[in-house]
């Protein structure tokens, strides 16, 4: 009789765990990539009409999911100068409020840059478009669908989630730098950010890179616990915050900042980076892993940076051992 009860209990526990897992649709991810990486959006260049169309598409999805605005709009413009030319970019920002009366005043940022390197005309007068399906329609699509899933399961979130689609990353991390200097939300209350940058090549790379997890106190243990429920092969890149992506400006502010990618493989920064080359099942698996990781990080009693990141921030974003050389 006892053995029978134990068997039933294990079955029930297993069933609850299965029901609790989120399902992020590969078809929905594919739809977003095909729209964002279409020829009609002409490579989503900074301060272009096609870039604005991409921003409006992302904002429209946030609105459809019931994600809150910060201020009056999802679109937050910023100015930047190239020589004497004023360029106007737009970050797209949404908020999902946490459920804990205290921790909801702290934020986790899920970010991805939606801009790419636009197009040029060759010697024959043909328009050559860099559609940027992996870089970074893939990461942007991941943020859109994570926004949907997290909003539907917001009761599981203790901390609040800020979703940001950054503009101007390809021009020098401009959007992510600007957003930290504007007053849309208190930057000091951001406890962690993830830069989701190029997650569409898992079938080729056979790993998902999660950079700087060791910059989080207890981060490796958190990641190990979450990874047990997924079959994704994870490449953990230690404690250094990457400055190749939008995690860089956040790390310089002393904010825990992770870099999520399936690697720089395939036609990187080439016209062949098109929607039909993307591994959508891999994107689904990575996005579901990030959903669980976000929930786990949002429920931690404390999210604190490692001593290495604290030292790096005090030195103006330069690790102590390199400070004198710079």
PDB file of C-alpha atoms in Angstrom:
ATOM      1  CA  UNK A   1       0.000   0.000   0.000  1.00  0.00           C
ATOM      2  CA  UNK A   2       2.816   2.428   0.907  1.00  0.00           C
ATOM      3  CA  UNK A   3       4.580   1.683  -2.369  1.00  0.00           C
ATOM      4  CA  UNK A   4       1.345   2.421  -4.251  1.00  0.00           C
ATOM      5  CA  UNK A   5       0.934   5.791  -2.481  1.00  0.00           C
ATOM      6  CA  UNK A   6       4.536   6.754  -3.195  1.00  0.00           C
ATOM      7  CA  UNK A   7       4.041   5.935  -6.878  1.00  0.00           C
ATOM      8  CA  UNK A   8       0.899   8.075  -7.039  1.00  0.00           C
ATOM      9  CA  UNK A   9       2.652  10.968  -5.235  1.00  0.00           C
ATOM     10  CA  UNK A  10       5.594  10.920  -7.649  1.00  0.00           C
ATOM     11  CA  UNK A  11       3.195  10.855 -10.581  1.00  0.00           C
ATOM     12  CA  UNK A  12       1.354  13.892  -9.230  1.00  0.00           C
ATOM     13  CA  UNK A  13       4.576  15.804  -8.591  1.00  0.00           C
ATOM     14  CA  UNK A  14       5.772  14.973 -12.081  1.00  0.00           C
ATOM     15  CA  UNK A  15       2.462  16.067 -13.577  1.00  0.00           C
ATOM     16  CA  UNK A  16       2.571  19.419 -11.750  1.00  0.00           C
ATOM     17  CA  UNK A  17       6.113  20.046 -13.006  1.00  0.00           C
ATOM     18  CA  UNK A  18       5.062  19.331 -16.575  1.00  0.00           C
ATOM     19  CA  UNK A  19       2.021  21.612 -16.307  1.00  0.00           C
ATOM     20  CA  UNK A  20       4.203  24.412 -14.907  1.00  0.00           C
ATOM     21  CA  UNK A  21       6.520  24.429 -17.933  1.00  0.00           C
ATOM     22  CA  UNK A  22       5.863  27.207 -20.416  1.00  0.00           C
ATOM     23  CA  UNK A  23       5.420  26.482 -24.115  1.00  0.00           C
ATOM     24  CA  UNK A  24       6.894  29.149 -26.383  1.00  0.00           C
ATOM     25  CA  UNK A  25       5.741  28.650 -29.955  1.00  0.00           C
ATOM     26  CA  UNK A  26       8.386  28.073 -32.624  1.00  0.00           C
ATOM     27  CA  UNK A  27       5.794  29.209 -35.187  1.00  0.00           C
ATOM     28  CA  UNK A  28       5.322  32.545 -33.396  1.00  0.00           C
ATOM     29  CA  UNK A  29       9.080  33.085 -33.219  1.00  0.00           C
ATOM     30  CA  UNK A  30       9.306  32.269 -36.922  1.00  0.00           C
ATOM     31  CA  UNK A  31       6.531  34.743 -37.775  1.00  0.00           C
ATOM     32  CA  UNK A  32       8.350  37.575 -35.991  1.00  0.00           C
ATOM     33  CA  UNK A  33      11.699  36.795 -37.639  1.00  0.00           C
ATOM     34  CA  UNK A  34      10.158  36.634 -41.110  1.00  0.00           C
ATOM     35  CA  UNK A  35       8.562  40.060 -40.593  1.00  0.00           C
ATOM     36  CA  UNK A  36      11.556  41.774 -38.961  1.00  0.00           C
ATOM     37  CA  UNK A  37      14.046  40.263 -41.425  1.00  0.00           C
ATOM     38  CA  UNK A  38      11.934  40.897 -44.533  1.00  0.00           C
ATOM     39  CA  UNK A  39      13.255  42.881 -47.484  1.00  0.00           C
ATOM     40  CA  UNK A  40      10.547  45.477 -46.839  1.00  0.00           C
ATOM     41  CA  UNK A  41      12.288  46.495 -43.592  1.00  0.00           C
ATOM     42  CA  UNK A  42      15.563  47.051 -45.477  1.00  0.00           C
ATOM     43  CA  UNK A  43      17.908  45.944 -42.707  1.00  0.00           C
ATOM     44  CA  UNK A  44      16.341  48.070 -39.920  1.00  0.00           C
ATOM     45  CA  UNK A  45      18.958  50.822 -39.986  1.00  0.00           C
ATOM     46  CA  UNK A  46      19.266  53.415 -37.217  1.00  0.00           C
ATOM     47  CA  UNK A  47      17.156  56.539 -37.826  1.00  0.00           C
ATOM     48  CA  UNK A  48      15.423  55.121 -40.918  1.00  0.00           C
ATOM     49  CA  UNK A  49      11.778  54.725 -41.888  1.00  0.00           C
ATOM     50  CA  UNK A  50      12.199  50.931 -41.977  1.00  0.00           C
ATOM     51  CA  UNK A  51      13.765  50.993 -38.517  1.00  0.00           C
ATOM     52  CA  UNK A  52      10.718  52.866 -37.230  1.00  0.00           C
ATOM     53  CA  UNK A  53       8.427  50.267 -38.835  1.00  0.00           C
ATOM     54  CA  UNK A  54      10.273  47.557 -36.906  1.00  0.00           C
ATOM     55  CA  UNK A  55       9.915  49.517 -33.664  1.00  0.00           C
ATOM     56  CA  UNK A  56       6.175  49.955 -34.245  1.00  0.00           C
ATOM     57  CA  UNK A  57       5.787  46.233 -34.922  1.00  0.00           C
ATOM     58  CA  UNK A  58       7.444  45.365 -31.599  1.00  0.00           C
ATOM     59  CA  UNK A  59       5.347  47.952 -29.762  1.00  0.00           C
ATOM     60  CA  UNK A  60       2.189  46.556 -31.347  1.00  0.00           C
ATOM     61  CA  UNK A  61       2.970  43.121 -29.937  1.00  0.00           C
ATOM     62  CA  UNK A  62       3.605  44.548 -26.464  1.00  0.00           C
ATOM     63  CA  UNK A  63       0.230  46.284 -26.627  1.00  0.00           C
ATOM     64  CA  UNK A  64      -1.523  43.112 -27.817  1.00  0.00           C
ATOM     65  CA  UNK A  65      -0.118  41.154 -24.846  1.00  0.00           C
ATOM     66  CA  UNK A  66      -1.264  43.785 -22.325  1.00  0.00           C
ATOM     67  CA  UNK A  67       2.280  44.780 -21.362  1.00  0.00           C
ATOM     68  CA  UNK A  68       2.366  48.197 -19.691  1.00  0.00           C
ATOM     69  CA  UNK A  69       4.086  51.261 -21.083  1.00  0.00           C
ATOM     70  CA  UNK A  70       6.640  53.280 -19.132  1.00  0.00           C
ATOM     71  CA  UNK A  71       5.395  56.810 -19.650  1.00  0.00           C
ATOM     72  CA  UNK A  72       2.906  57.546 -22.405  1.00  0.00           C
ATOM     73  CA  UNK A  73       4.316  55.267 -25.105  1.00  0.00           C
ATOM     74  CA  UNK A  74       6.322  52.130 -25.772  1.00  0.00           C
ATOM     75  CA  UNK A  75       8.559  54.196 -28.090  1.00  0.00           C
ATOM     76  CA  UNK A  76      11.298  56.221 -26.404  1.00  0.00           C
ATOM     77  CA  UNK A  77      13.303  58.401 -28.788  1.00  0.00           C
ATOM     78  CA  UNK A  78      16.917  59.469 -28.373  1.00  0.00           C
ATOM     79  CA  UNK A  79      19.256  61.698 -30.359  1.00  0.00           C
ATOM     80  CA  UNK A  80      22.773  60.870 -31.465  1.00  0.00           C
ATOM     81  CA  UNK A  81      25.172  62.683 -33.776  1.00  0.00           C
ATOM     82  CA  UNK A  82      27.326  61.339 -36.583  1.00  0.00           C
ATOM     83  CA  UNK A  83      29.622  64.229 -37.494  1.00  0.00           C
ATOM     84  CA  UNK A  84      27.089  67.078 -37.692  1.00  0.00           C
ATOM     85  CA  UNK A  85      24.071  64.909 -38.597  1.00  0.00           C
ATOM     86  CA  UNK A  86      21.445  64.410 -35.902  1.00  0.00           C
ATOM     87  CA  UNK A  87      20.048  60.866 -35.945  1.00  0.00           C
ATOM     88  CA  UNK A  88      16.916  59.913 -34.012  1.00  0.00           C
ATOM     89  CA  UNK A  89      16.668  56.358 -32.717  1.00  0.00           C
ATOM     90  CA  UNK A  90      13.879  54.666 -30.775  1.00  0.00           C
ATOM     91  CA  UNK A  91      14.103  52.152 -27.942  1.00  0.00           C
ATOM     92  CA  UNK A  92      10.922  50.130 -27.403  1.00  0.00           C
ATOM     93  CA  UNK A  93      10.193  49.611 -23.690  1.00  0.00           C
ATOM     94  CA  UNK A  94       7.494  47.668 -21.836  1.00  0.00           C
ATOM     95  CA  UNK A  95       6.868  46.736 -18.199  1.00  0.00           C
ATOM     96  CA  UNK A  96       5.509  43.634 -16.481  1.00  0.00           C
ATOM     97  CA  UNK A  97       4.940  44.369 -12.806  1.00  0.00           C
ATOM     98  CA  UNK A  98       6.041  41.801 -10.234  1.00  0.00           C
ATOM     99  CA  UNK A  99       3.729  40.333  -7.614  1.00  0.00           C
ATOM    100  CA  UNK A 100       5.825  40.818  -4.464  1.00  0.00           C
ATOM    101  CA  UNK A 101       4.948  44.065  -2.635  1.00  0.00           C
ATOM    102  CA  UNK A 102       8.635  44.789  -1.932  1.00  0.00           C
ATOM    103  CA  UNK A 103      10.609  43.090  -4.710  1.00  0.00           C
ATOM    104  CA  UNK A 104       8.370  44.490  -7.467  1.00  0.00           C
ATOM    105  CA  UNK A 105      10.264  47.774  -6.985  1.00  0.00           C
ATOM    106  CA  UNK A 106      13.354  45.996  -8.361  1.00  0.00           C
ATOM    107  CA  UNK A 107      13.764  45.190 -12.051  1.00  0.00           C
ATOM    108  CA  UNK A 108      15.194  42.568 -14.382  1.00  0.00           C
ATOM    109  CA  UNK A 109      15.752  43.822 -17.933  1.00  0.00           C
ATOM    110  CA  UNK A 110      15.307  41.487 -20.902  1.00  0.00           C
ATOM    111  CA  UNK A 111      16.811  43.257 -23.888  1.00  0.00           C
ATOM    112  CA  UNK A 112      17.671  42.666 -27.535  1.00  0.00           C
ATOM    113  CA  UNK A 113      18.736  45.089 -30.245  1.00  0.00           C
ATOM    114  CA  UNK A 114      16.383  45.173 -33.200  1.00  0.00           C
ATOM    115  CA  UNK A 115      18.506  47.342 -35.519  1.00  0.00           C
ATOM    116  CA  UNK A 116      20.868  45.969 -38.149  1.00  0.00           C
ATOM    117  CA  UNK A 117      23.232  47.366 -40.797  1.00  0.00           C
ATOM    118  CA  UNK A 118      20.680  48.369 -43.452  1.00  0.00           C
ATOM    119  CA  UNK A 119      21.630  48.094 -47.167  1.00  0.00           C
ATOM    120  CA  UNK A 120      23.847  49.415 -49.940  1.00  0.00           C
ATOM    121  CA  UNK A 121      23.826  49.626 -53.743  1.00  0.00           C
ATOM    122  CA  UNK A 122      26.433  47.607 -55.629  1.00  0.00           C
ATOM    123  CA  UNK A 123      28.234  48.642 -58.818  1.00  0.00           C
ATOM    124  CA  UNK A 124      25.296  47.377 -60.893  1.00  0.00           C
ATOM    125  CA  UNK A 125      22.853  49.563 -58.997  1.00  0.00           C
ATOM    126  CA  UNK A 126      21.291  46.585 -57.191  1.00  0.00           C
ATOM    127  CA  UNK A 127      20.104  47.077 -53.615  1.00  0.00           C
ATOM    128  CA  UNK A 128      21.898  44.604 -51.321  1.00  0.00           C
ATOM    129  CA  UNK A 129      19.956  44.248 -48.053  1.00  0.00           C
ATOM    130  CA  UNK A 130      21.412  42.947 -44.813  1.00  0.00           C
ATOM    131  CA  UNK A 131      18.245  41.473 -43.321  1.00  0.00           C
ATOM    132  CA  UNK A 132      19.888  40.386 -40.052  1.00  0.00           C
ATOM    133  CA  UNK A 133      17.654  37.401 -39.307  1.00  0.00           C
ATOM    134  CA  UNK A 134      19.977  36.019 -36.653  1.00  0.00           C
ATOM    135  CA  UNK A 135      21.500  39.424 -35.886  1.00  0.00           C
ATOM    136  CA  UNK A 136      19.218  40.294 -34.293  1.00  0.00           C
ATOM    137  CA  UNK A 137      15.686  39.575 -35.418  1.00  0.00           C
ATOM    138  CA  UNK A 138      16.149  36.289 -33.541  1.00  0.00           C
ATOM    139  CA  UNK A 139      16.871  37.889 -30.165  1.00  0.00           C
ATOM    140  CA  UNK A 140      14.151  40.499 -30.663  1.00  0.00           C
ATOM    141  CA  UNK A 141      11.628  37.768 -31.461  1.00  0.00           C
ATOM    142  CA  UNK A 142      12.740  35.978 -28.296  1.00  0.00           C
ATOM    143  CA  UNK A 143      12.061  39.096 -26.229  1.00  0.00           C
ATOM    144  CA  UNK A 144       8.619  39.515 -27.821  1.00  0.00           C
ATOM    145  CA  UNK A 145       7.577  35.944 -27.023  1.00  0.00           C
ATOM    146  CA  UNK A 146       9.167  36.020 -23.562  1.00  0.00           C
ATOM    147  CA  UNK A 147       7.067  39.131 -22.971  1.00  0.00           C
ATOM    148  CA  UNK A 148       3.941  37.197 -23.913  1.00  0.00           C
ATOM    149  CA  UNK A 149       4.828  34.207 -21.698  1.00  0.00           C
ATOM    150  CA  UNK A 150       5.901  36.287 -18.692  1.00  0.00           C
ATOM    151  CA  UNK A 151       2.799  38.470 -18.880  1.00  0.00           C
ATOM    152  CA  UNK A 152       0.599  35.350 -18.927  1.00  0.00           C
ATOM    153  CA  UNK A 153       2.486  34.023 -15.882  1.00  0.00           C
ATOM    154  CA  UNK A 154       3.116  37.299 -14.063  1.00  0.00           C
ATOM    155  CA  UNK A 155       1.887  35.764 -10.802  1.00  0.00           C
ATOM    156  CA  UNK A 156       5.153  33.784 -10.770  1.00  0.00           C
ATOM    157  CA  UNK A 157       7.244  36.952 -10.905  1.00  0.00           C
ATOM    158  CA  UNK A 158       8.349  38.593  -7.675  1.00  0.00           C
ATOM    159  CA  UNK A 159      10.492  41.269  -9.306  1.00  0.00           C
ATOM    160  CA  UNK A 160       9.240  43.395 -12.180  1.00  0.00           C
ATOM    161  CA  UNK A 161      10.432  42.802 -15.733  1.00  0.00           C
ATOM    162  CA  UNK A 162      11.417  45.555 -18.157  1.00  0.00           C
ATOM    163  CA  UNK A 163      11.429  44.523 -21.815  1.00  0.00           C
ATOM    164  CA  UNK A 164      13.632  46.644 -24.106  1.00  0.00           C
ATOM    165  CA  UNK A 165      14.199  46.386 -27.843  1.00  0.00           C
ATOM    166  CA  UNK A 166      17.295  48.546 -28.342  1.00  0.00           C
ATOM    167  CA  UNK A 167      18.036  50.696 -31.355  1.00  0.00           C
ATOM    168  CA  UNK A 168      21.533  51.710 -32.451  1.00  0.00           C
ATOM    169  CA  UNK A 169      23.468  48.694 -31.179  1.00  0.00           C
ATOM    170  CA  UNK A 170      25.247  48.244 -34.492  1.00  0.00           C
ATOM    171  CA  UNK A 171      26.333  51.902 -34.362  1.00  0.00           C
ATOM    172  CA  UNK A 172      28.062  51.529 -30.993  1.00  0.00           C
ATOM    173  CA  UNK A 173      25.630  50.310 -28.307  1.00  0.00           C
ATOM    174  CA  UNK A 174      23.896  53.683 -28.521  1.00  0.00           C
ATOM    175  CA  UNK A 175      20.361  52.728 -27.457  1.00  0.00           C
ATOM    176  CA  UNK A 176      21.461  50.773 -24.380  1.00  0.00           C
ATOM    177  CA  UNK A 177      23.823  53.578 -23.354  1.00  0.00           C
ATOM    178  CA  UNK A 178      21.158  56.246 -23.787  1.00  0.00           C
ATOM    179  CA  UNK A 179      18.448  54.384 -21.873  1.00  0.00           C
ATOM    180  CA  UNK A 180      20.577  54.310 -18.720  1.00  0.00           C
ATOM    181  CA  UNK A 181      21.011  58.082 -18.862  1.00  0.00           C
ATOM    182  CA  UNK A 182      17.321  58.851 -19.309  1.00  0.00           C
ATOM    183  CA  UNK A 183      14.742  58.963 -16.531  1.00  0.00           C
ATOM    184  CA  UNK A 184      12.252  56.344 -17.705  1.00  0.00           C
ATOM    185  CA  UNK A 185      12.944  54.134 -14.676  1.00  0.00           C
ATOM    186  CA  UNK A 186      15.390  54.228 -11.725  1.00  0.00           C
ATOM    187  CA  UNK A 187      18.567  52.584 -13.047  1.00  0.00           C
ATOM    188  CA  UNK A 188      19.754  51.849  -9.510  1.00  0.00           C
ATOM    189  CA  UNK A 189      16.768  49.524  -9.081  1.00  0.00           C
ATOM    190  CA  UNK A 190      17.813  47.342 -12.040  1.00  0.00           C
ATOM    191  CA  UNK A 191      19.290  44.244 -10.430  1.00  0.00           C
ATOM    192  CA  UNK A 192      20.104  42.285 -13.590  1.00  0.00           C
ATOM    193  CA  UNK A 193      19.815  42.460 -17.374  1.00  0.00           C
ATOM    194  CA  UNK A 194      20.072  39.922 -20.173  1.00  0.00           C
ATOM    195  CA  UNK A 195      21.219  40.898 -23.643  1.00  0.00           C
ATOM    196  CA  UNK A 196      19.634  38.327 -25.964  1.00  0.00           C
ATOM    197  CA  UNK A 197      21.747  38.711 -29.080  1.00  0.00           C
ATOM    198  CA  UNK A 198      21.698  36.107 -31.894  1.00  0.00           C
ATOM    199  CA  UNK A 199      19.896  32.937 -30.743  1.00  0.00           C
ATOM    200  CA  UNK A 200      19.051  31.501 -34.170  1.00  0.00           C
ATOM    201  CA  UNK A 201      21.997  29.182 -34.882  1.00  0.00           C
ATOM    202  CA  UNK A 202      21.787  26.508 -32.180  1.00  0.00           C
ATOM    203  CA  UNK A 203      21.705  23.684 -34.739  1.00  0.00           C
ATOM    204  CA  UNK A 204      25.080  24.862 -36.060  1.00  0.00           C
ATOM    205  CA  UNK A 205      26.849  25.849 -32.824  1.00  0.00           C
ATOM    206  CA  UNK A 206      25.337  23.121 -30.620  1.00  0.00           C
ATOM    207  CA  UNK A 207      25.435  25.380 -27.568  1.00  0.00           C
ATOM    208  CA  UNK A 208      23.758  28.346 -25.927  1.00  0.00           C
ATOM    209  CA  UNK A 209      26.248  30.777 -24.476  1.00  0.00           C
ATOM    210  CA  UNK A 210      25.277  32.415 -21.187  1.00  0.00           C
ATOM    211  CA  UNK A 211      28.004  34.919 -20.501  1.00  0.00           C
ATOM    212  CA  UNK A 212      28.920  36.412 -17.116  1.00  0.00           C
ATOM    213  CA  UNK A 213      26.695  34.152 -15.016  1.00  0.00           C
ATOM    214  CA  UNK A 214      29.503  34.078 -12.455  1.00  0.00           C
ATOM    215  CA  UNK A 215      29.156  37.859 -12.076  1.00  0.00           C
ATOM    216  CA  UNK A 216      26.005  37.023 -10.085  1.00  0.00           C
ATOM    217  CA  UNK A 217      26.591  35.798  -6.534  1.00  0.00           C
ATOM    218  CA  UNK A 218      25.428  32.175  -6.667  1.00  0.00           C
ATOM    219  CA  UNK A 219      24.772  32.511 -10.394  1.00  0.00           C
ATOM    220  CA  UNK A 220      26.358  29.262 -11.491  1.00  0.00           C
ATOM    221  CA  UNK A 221      24.263  27.313  -8.992  1.00  0.00           C
ATOM    222  CA  UNK A 222      21.072  29.027 -10.190  1.00  0.00           C
ATOM    223  CA  UNK A 223      21.899  28.246 -13.805  1.00  0.00           C
ATOM    224  CA  UNK A 224      22.732  24.626 -13.002  1.00  0.00           C
ATOM    225  CA  UNK A 225      19.392  24.166 -11.239  1.00  0.00           C
ATOM    226  CA  UNK A 226      17.418  25.633 -14.142  1.00  0.00           C
ATOM    227  CA  UNK A 227      19.398  23.735 -16.789  1.00  0.00           C
ATOM    228  CA  UNK A 228      18.393  20.372 -15.314  1.00  0.00           C
ATOM    229  CA  UNK A 229      14.919  20.817 -16.817  1.00  0.00           C
ATOM    230  CA  UNK A 230      16.228  21.509 -20.337  1.00  0.00           C
ATOM    231  CA  UNK A 231      18.244  19.635 -22.924  1.00  0.00           C
ATOM    232  CA  UNK A 232      20.074  22.723 -24.160  1.00  0.00           C
ATOM    233  CA  UNK A 233      23.864  22.498 -24.065  1.00  0.00           C
ATOM    234  CA  UNK A 234      25.064  25.553 -22.163  1.00  0.00           C
ATOM    235  CA  UNK A 235      28.429  27.246 -22.552  1.00  0.00           C
ATOM    236  CA  UNK A 236      29.047  29.316 -19.434  1.00  0.00           C
ATOM    237  CA  UNK A 237      31.582  32.056 -20.116  1.00  0.00           C
ATOM    238  CA  UNK A 238      32.521  32.990 -16.566  1.00  0.00           C
ATOM    239  CA  UNK A 239      32.354  36.333 -14.794  1.00  0.00           C
ATOM    240  CA  UNK A 240      33.324  38.995 -17.324  1.00  0.00           C
ATOM    241  CA  UNK A 241      30.503  41.154 -18.710  1.00  0.00           C
ATOM    242  CA  UNK A 242      30.677  41.273 -22.514  1.00  0.00           C
ATOM    243  CA  UNK A 243      31.130  44.699 -24.094  1.00  0.00           C
ATOM    244  CA  UNK A 244      30.361  43.359 -27.597  1.00  0.00           C
ATOM    245  CA  UNK A 245      26.630  43.624 -27.004  1.00  0.00           C
ATOM    246  CA  UNK A 246      24.105  45.686 -25.022  1.00  0.00           C
ATOM    247  CA  UNK A 247      25.227  44.087 -21.759  1.00  0.00           C
ATOM    248  CA  UNK A 248      28.311  46.334 -21.885  1.00  0.00           C
ATOM    249  CA  UNK A 249      26.771  49.684 -20.815  1.00  0.00           C
ATOM    250  CA  UNK A 250      24.796  47.961 -18.040  1.00  0.00           C
ATOM    251  CA  UNK A 251      27.938  46.277 -16.736  1.00  0.00           C
ATOM    252  CA  UNK A 252      29.728  49.626 -16.731  1.00  0.00           C
ATOM    253  CA  UNK A 253      26.949  50.930 -14.477  1.00  0.00           C
ATOM    254  CA  UNK A 254      27.628  48.064 -12.053  1.00  0.00           C
ATOM    255  CA  UNK A 255      24.503  46.162 -13.099  1.00  0.00           C
ATOM    256  CA  UNK A 256      24.648  42.383 -13.429  1.00  0.00           C
ATOM    257  CA  UNK A 257      24.517  41.812 -17.182  1.00  0.00           C
ATOM    258  CA  UNK A 258      24.340  38.473 -19.007  1.00  0.00           C
ATOM    259  CA  UNK A 259      25.013  37.814 -22.692  1.00  0.00           C
ATOM    260  CA  UNK A 260      22.777  35.158 -24.279  1.00  0.00           C
ATOM    261  CA  UNK A 261      23.697  33.816 -27.724  1.00  0.00           C
ATOM    262  CA  UNK A 262      23.894  30.660 -29.813  1.00  0.00           C
ATOM    263  CA  UNK A 263      27.192  31.992 -31.137  1.00  0.00           C
ATOM    264  CA  UNK A 264      28.572  33.971 -34.048  1.00  0.00           C
ATOM    265  CA  UNK A 265      28.280  31.326 -36.749  1.00  0.00           C
ATOM    266  CA  UNK A 266      26.757  31.272 -40.196  1.00  0.00           C
ATOM    267  CA  UNK A 267      26.538  34.381 -42.423  1.00  0.00           C
ATOM    268  CA  UNK A 268      27.303  36.967 -39.715  1.00  0.00           C
ATOM    269  CA  UNK A 269      26.932  40.546 -41.061  1.00  0.00           C
ATOM    270  CA  UNK A 270      26.386  39.210 -44.555  1.00  0.00           C
ATOM    271  CA  UNK A 271      23.392  39.564 -46.908  1.00  0.00           C
ATOM    272  CA  UNK A 272      22.776  35.812 -46.591  1.00  0.00           C
ATOM    273  CA  UNK A 273      21.580  36.137 -42.964  1.00  0.00           C
ATOM    274  CA  UNK A 274      17.972  35.537 -43.977  1.00  0.00           C
ATOM    275  CA  UNK A 275      14.906  34.155 -42.195  1.00  0.00           C
ATOM    276  CA  UNK A 276      14.957  30.782 -43.979  1.00  0.00           C
ATOM    277  CA  UNK A 277      18.398  29.988 -42.498  1.00  0.00           C
ATOM    278  CA  UNK A 278      17.260  30.156 -38.845  1.00  0.00           C
ATOM    279  CA  UNK A 279      16.841  27.198 -36.442  1.00  0.00           C
ATOM    280  CA  UNK A 280      13.410  27.952 -34.968  1.00  0.00           C
ATOM    281  CA  UNK A 281      13.230  24.855 -32.779  1.00  0.00           C
ATOM    282  CA  UNK A 282      16.547  25.896 -31.233  1.00  0.00           C
ATOM    283  CA  UNK A 283      15.161  29.397 -30.660  1.00  0.00           C
ATOM    284  CA  UNK A 284      12.160  27.856 -28.916  1.00  0.00           C
ATOM    285  CA  UNK A 285      14.358  25.757 -26.611  1.00  0.00           C
ATOM    286  CA  UNK A 286      16.580  28.711 -25.712  1.00  0.00           C
ATOM    287  CA  UNK A 287      13.573  30.977 -25.079  1.00  0.00           C
ATOM    288  CA  UNK A 288      11.963  28.414 -22.776  1.00  0.00           C
ATOM    289  CA  UNK A 289      15.241  28.096 -20.862  1.00  0.00           C
ATOM    290  CA  UNK A 290      15.363  31.892 -20.494  1.00  0.00           C
ATOM    291  CA  UNK A 291      11.769  31.946 -19.243  1.00  0.00           C
ATOM    292  CA  UNK A 292      12.657  29.548 -16.415  1.00  0.00           C
ATOM    293  CA  UNK A 293      15.903  31.400 -15.677  1.00  0.00           C
ATOM    294  CA  UNK A 294      14.041  34.722 -15.493  1.00  0.00           C
ATOM    295  CA  UNK A 295      11.453  33.304 -13.084  1.00  0.00           C
ATOM    296  CA  UNK A 296      14.228  31.843 -10.911  1.00  0.00           C
ATOM    297  CA  UNK A 297      16.228  35.081 -10.832  1.00  0.00           C
ATOM    298  CA  UNK A 298      13.097  37.115 -10.132  1.00  0.00           C
ATOM    299  CA  UNK A 299      12.365  35.106  -6.981  1.00  0.00           C
ATOM    300  CA  UNK A 300      15.846  35.339  -5.421  1.00  0.00           C
ATOM    301  CA  UNK A 301      15.903  37.090  -2.061  1.00  0.00           C
ATOM    302  CA  UNK A 302      18.917  39.098  -3.233  1.00  0.00           C
ATOM    303  CA  UNK A 303      20.569  39.665  -6.605  1.00  0.00           C
ATOM    304  CA  UNK A 304      24.050  40.958  -5.946  1.00  0.00           C
ATOM    305  CA  UNK A 305      27.143  41.416  -8.147  1.00  0.00           C
ATOM    306  CA  UNK A 306      30.361  39.533  -7.541  1.00  0.00           C
ATOM    307  CA  UNK A 307      33.407  41.355  -6.125  1.00  0.00           C
ATOM    308  CA  UNK A 308      34.947  41.312  -9.614  1.00  0.00           C
ATOM    309  CA  UNK A 309      32.082  43.321 -11.106  1.00  0.00           C
ATOM    310  CA  UNK A 310      32.134  45.790  -8.199  1.00  0.00           C
ATOM    311  CA  UNK A 311      35.868  46.375  -8.739  1.00  0.00           C
ATOM    312  CA  UNK A 312      35.377  46.743 -12.501  1.00  0.00           C
ATOM    313  CA  UNK A 313      32.678  49.377 -11.989  1.00  0.00           C
ATOM    314  CA  UNK A 314      34.790  51.414  -9.546  1.00  0.00           C
ATOM    315  CA  UNK A 315      37.525  51.546 -12.186  1.00  0.00           C
ATOM    316  CA  UNK A 316      35.193  53.081 -14.741  1.00  0.00           C
ATOM    317  CA  UNK A 317      34.304  49.822 -16.462  1.00  0.00           C
ATOM    318  CA  UNK A 318      37.890  48.533 -16.629  1.00  0.00           C
ATOM    319  CA  UNK A 319      38.990  45.481 -14.610  1.00  0.00           C
ATOM    320  CA  UNK A 320      41.511  46.428 -11.929  1.00  0.00           C
ATOM    321  CA  UNK A 321      44.452  44.648 -13.583  1.00  0.00           C
ATOM    322  CA  UNK A 322      43.973  46.593 -16.822  1.00  0.00           C
ATOM    323  CA  UNK A 323      43.285  49.996 -15.289  1.00  0.00           C
ATOM    324  CA  UNK A 324      46.880  51.252 -15.327  1.00  0.00           C
ATOM    325  CA  UNK A 325      47.405  50.147 -18.932  1.00  0.00           C
ATOM    326  CA  UNK A 326      44.386  52.091 -20.166  1.00  0.00           C
TER     327      UNK A 326
END
